[in-house]
Amino acid sequence: MEAQSGKDERIELRVSAADKRIFRRAQKLSGDKSFSSFIVRVVKQQAEEIVAKNDRIIATEKDRNVFFDAVFGNSKPNQNLVEAAKRYKSKNV
């Protein structure tokens, strides 16, 4: 767990009494020393998962676009690729 130093931002929110009861119960069961540390840990964990999932989706879409542009695009091979193909063909003839 991160140290408390350097934390100068505050988040305020309102929840129902039922939500607060379940949050408190979960905090006690989790072993977190404070309610705030429990909330921060759980929210941070979920936020990191959401961001990571989004980053994977974006990377996947970017990779797909690069692949389809390479395969179906109208670009011509550069000189390095042309020379590599010639070397390959000359070795496998």
PDB file of C-alpha atoms in Angstrom:
ATOM      1  CA  MET A   1       0.000   0.000   0.000  1.00  0.00           C
ATOM      2  CA  GLU A   2       1.258   3.491  -0.789  1.00  0.00           C
ATOM      3  CA  ALA A   3       2.247   5.870   1.977  1.00  0.00           C
ATOM      4  CA  GLN A   4      -0.170   8.632   2.905  1.00  0.00           C
ATOM      5  CA  SER A   5       2.345  11.414   2.151  1.00  0.00           C
ATOM      6  CA  GLY A   6       1.696  13.628  -0.843  1.00  0.00           C
ATOM      7  CA  LYS A   7      -2.049  13.097  -0.864  1.00  0.00           C
ATOM      8  CA  ASP A   8      -3.582  16.526  -1.127  1.00  0.00           C
ATOM      9  CA  GLU A   9      -6.605  15.864  -3.328  1.00  0.00           C
ATOM     10  CA  ARG A  10     -10.040  15.189  -1.891  1.00  0.00           C
ATOM     11  CA  ILE A  11     -13.056  13.405  -3.346  1.00  0.00           C
ATOM     12  CA  GLU A  12     -16.467  13.822  -1.783  1.00  0.00           C
ATOM     13  CA  LEU A  13     -19.420  11.634  -2.603  1.00  0.00           C
ATOM     14  CA  ARG A  14     -22.764  10.688  -1.202  1.00  0.00           C
ATOM     15  CA  VAL A  15     -23.995   7.116  -0.952  1.00  0.00           C
ATOM     16  CA  SER A  16     -27.071   5.451   0.446  1.00  0.00           C
ATOM     17  CA  ALA A  17     -27.015   4.078   3.981  1.00  0.00           C
ATOM     18  CA  ALA A  18     -27.233   0.544   2.567  1.00  0.00           C
ATOM     19  CA  ASP A  19     -24.232   1.136   0.296  1.00  0.00           C
ATOM     20  CA  LYS A  20     -22.224   2.572   3.173  1.00  0.00           C
ATOM     21  CA  ARG A  21     -23.044  -0.433   5.367  1.00  0.00           C
ATOM     22  CA  ILE A  22     -21.843  -2.899   2.725  1.00  0.00           C
ATOM     23  CA  PHE A  23     -18.731  -0.807   2.069  1.00  0.00           C
ATOM     24  CA  ARG A  24     -17.925  -0.739   5.802  1.00  0.00           C
ATOM     25  CA  ARG A  25     -18.493  -4.474   6.115  1.00  0.00           C
ATOM     26  CA  ALA A  26     -16.249  -5.159   3.142  1.00  0.00           C
ATOM     27  CA  GLN A  27     -13.580  -2.878   4.598  1.00  0.00           C
ATOM     28  CA  LYS A  28     -13.596  -4.767   7.894  1.00  0.00           C
ATOM     29  CA  LEU A  29     -13.472  -8.142   6.111  1.00  0.00           C
ATOM     30  CA  SER A  30     -10.645  -6.977   3.843  1.00  0.00           C
ATOM     31  CA  GLY A  31      -8.356  -6.038   6.689  1.00  0.00           C
ATOM     32  CA  ASP A  32      -7.835  -2.476   5.501  1.00  0.00           C
ATOM     33  CA  LYS A  33      -7.017  -0.290   8.501  1.00  0.00           C
ATOM     34  CA  SER A  34      -9.193   2.619   7.461  1.00  0.00           C
ATOM     35  CA  PHE A  35     -12.352   3.143   5.471  1.00  0.00           C
ATOM     36  CA  SER A  36     -10.599   5.689   3.251  1.00  0.00           C
ATOM     37  CA  SER A  37      -7.719   3.352   2.426  1.00  0.00           C
ATOM     38  CA  PHE A  38     -10.225   0.623   1.561  1.00  0.00           C
ATOM     39  CA  ILE A  39     -12.219   2.886  -0.751  1.00  0.00           C
ATOM     40  CA  VAL A  40      -9.079   4.244  -2.437  1.00  0.00           C
ATOM     41  CA  ARG A  41      -7.603   0.752  -2.922  1.00  0.00           C
ATOM     42  CA  VAL A  42     -10.779  -0.746  -4.384  1.00  0.00           C
ATOM     43  CA  VAL A  43     -11.579   2.205  -6.640  1.00  0.00           C
ATOM     44  CA  LYS A  44      -7.964   2.442  -7.832  1.00  0.00           C
ATOM     45  CA  GLN A  45      -7.873  -1.277  -8.621  1.00  0.00           C
ATOM     46  CA  GLN A  46     -11.069  -1.029 -10.655  1.00  0.00           C
ATOM     47  CA  ALA A  47      -9.910   2.144 -12.392  1.00  0.00           C
ATOM     48  CA  GLU A  48      -6.618   0.512 -13.401  1.00  0.00           C
ATOM     49  CA  GLU A  49      -8.495  -2.496 -14.815  1.00  0.00           C
ATOM     50  CA  ILE A  50     -10.832  -0.242 -16.818  1.00  0.00           C
ATOM     51  CA  VAL A  51      -7.912   1.775 -18.208  1.00  0.00           C
ATOM     52  CA  ALA A  52      -5.925  -1.368 -19.057  1.00  0.00           C
ATOM     53  CA  LYS A  53      -8.916  -2.898 -20.846  1.00  0.00           C
ATOM     54  CA  ASN A  54      -9.442   0.296 -22.812  1.00  0.00           C
ATOM     55  CA  ASP A  55      -5.756   0.424 -23.735  1.00  0.00           C
ATOM     56  CA  ARG A  56      -5.890  -3.192 -24.967  1.00  0.00           C
ATOM     57  CA  ILE A  57      -8.937  -2.409 -27.106  1.00  0.00           C
ATOM     58  CA  ILE A  58      -7.285   0.656 -28.615  1.00  0.00           C
ATOM     59  CA  ALA A  59      -4.063  -1.266 -29.282  1.00  0.00           C
ATOM     60  CA  THR A  60      -6.067  -4.084 -30.869  1.00  0.00           C
ATOM     61  CA  GLU A  61      -7.944  -1.664 -33.123  1.00  0.00           C
ATOM     62  CA  LYS A  62      -4.705   0.088 -34.057  1.00  0.00           C
ATOM     63  CA  ASP A  63      -3.014  -3.243 -34.838  1.00  0.00           C
ATOM     64  CA  ARG A  64      -5.998  -4.331 -36.917  1.00  0.00           C
ATOM     65  CA  ASN A  65      -5.912  -1.100 -38.898  1.00  0.00           C
ATOM     66  CA  VAL A  66      -2.170  -1.384 -39.492  1.00  0.00           C
ATOM     67  CA  PHE A  67      -2.566  -4.999 -40.626  1.00  0.00           C
ATOM     68  CA  PHE A  68      -5.431  -4.319 -43.024  1.00  0.00           C
ATOM     69  CA  ASP A  69      -3.688  -1.247 -44.428  1.00  0.00           C
ATOM     70  CA  ALA A  70      -0.567  -3.331 -45.060  1.00  0.00           C
ATOM     71  CA  VAL A  71      -2.473  -6.186 -46.695  1.00  0.00           C
ATOM     72  CA  PHE A  72      -5.175  -4.333 -48.592  1.00  0.00           C
ATOM     73  CA  GLY A  73      -3.749  -0.839 -48.887  1.00  0.00           C
ATOM     74  CA  ASN A  74      -2.478   0.686 -52.101  1.00  0.00           C
ATOM     75  CA  SER A  75       1.027   1.318 -50.820  1.00  0.00           C
ATOM     76  CA  LYS A  76       3.952  -0.115 -52.737  1.00  0.00           C
ATOM     77  CA  PRO A  77       6.755  -2.042 -51.020  1.00  0.00           C
ATOM     78  CA  ASN A  78       9.764   0.047 -50.036  1.00  0.00           C
ATOM     79  CA  GLN A  79      13.244  -0.655 -51.378  1.00  0.00           C
ATOM     80  CA  ASN A  80      14.267  -2.766 -48.374  1.00  0.00           C
ATOM     81  CA  LEU A  81      11.295  -5.067 -48.850  1.00  0.00           C
ATOM     82  CA  VAL A  82      11.940  -5.395 -52.589  1.00  0.00           C
ATOM     83  CA  GLU A  83      15.585  -6.331 -51.937  1.00  0.00           C
ATOM     84  CA  ALA A  84      14.614  -8.811 -49.205  1.00  0.00           C
ATOM     85  CA  ALA A  85      12.150 -10.495 -51.588  1.00  0.00           C
ATOM     86  CA  LYS A  86      14.851 -10.756 -54.269  1.00  0.00           C
ATOM     87  CA  ARG A  87      17.284 -12.331 -51.782  1.00  0.00           C
ATOM     88  CA  TYR A  88      14.629 -14.781 -50.640  1.00  0.00           C
ATOM     89  CA  LYS A  89      13.720 -15.770 -54.198  1.00  0.00           C
ATOM     90  CA  SER A  90      17.366 -16.212 -55.195  1.00  0.00           C
ATOM     91  CA  LYS A  91      18.002 -18.582 -52.257  1.00  0.00           C
ATOM     92  CA  ASN A  92      14.844 -20.659 -52.850  1.00  0.00           C
ATOM     93  CA  VAL A  93      15.002 -21.133 -56.595  1.00  0.00           C
TER      94      VAL A  93
END
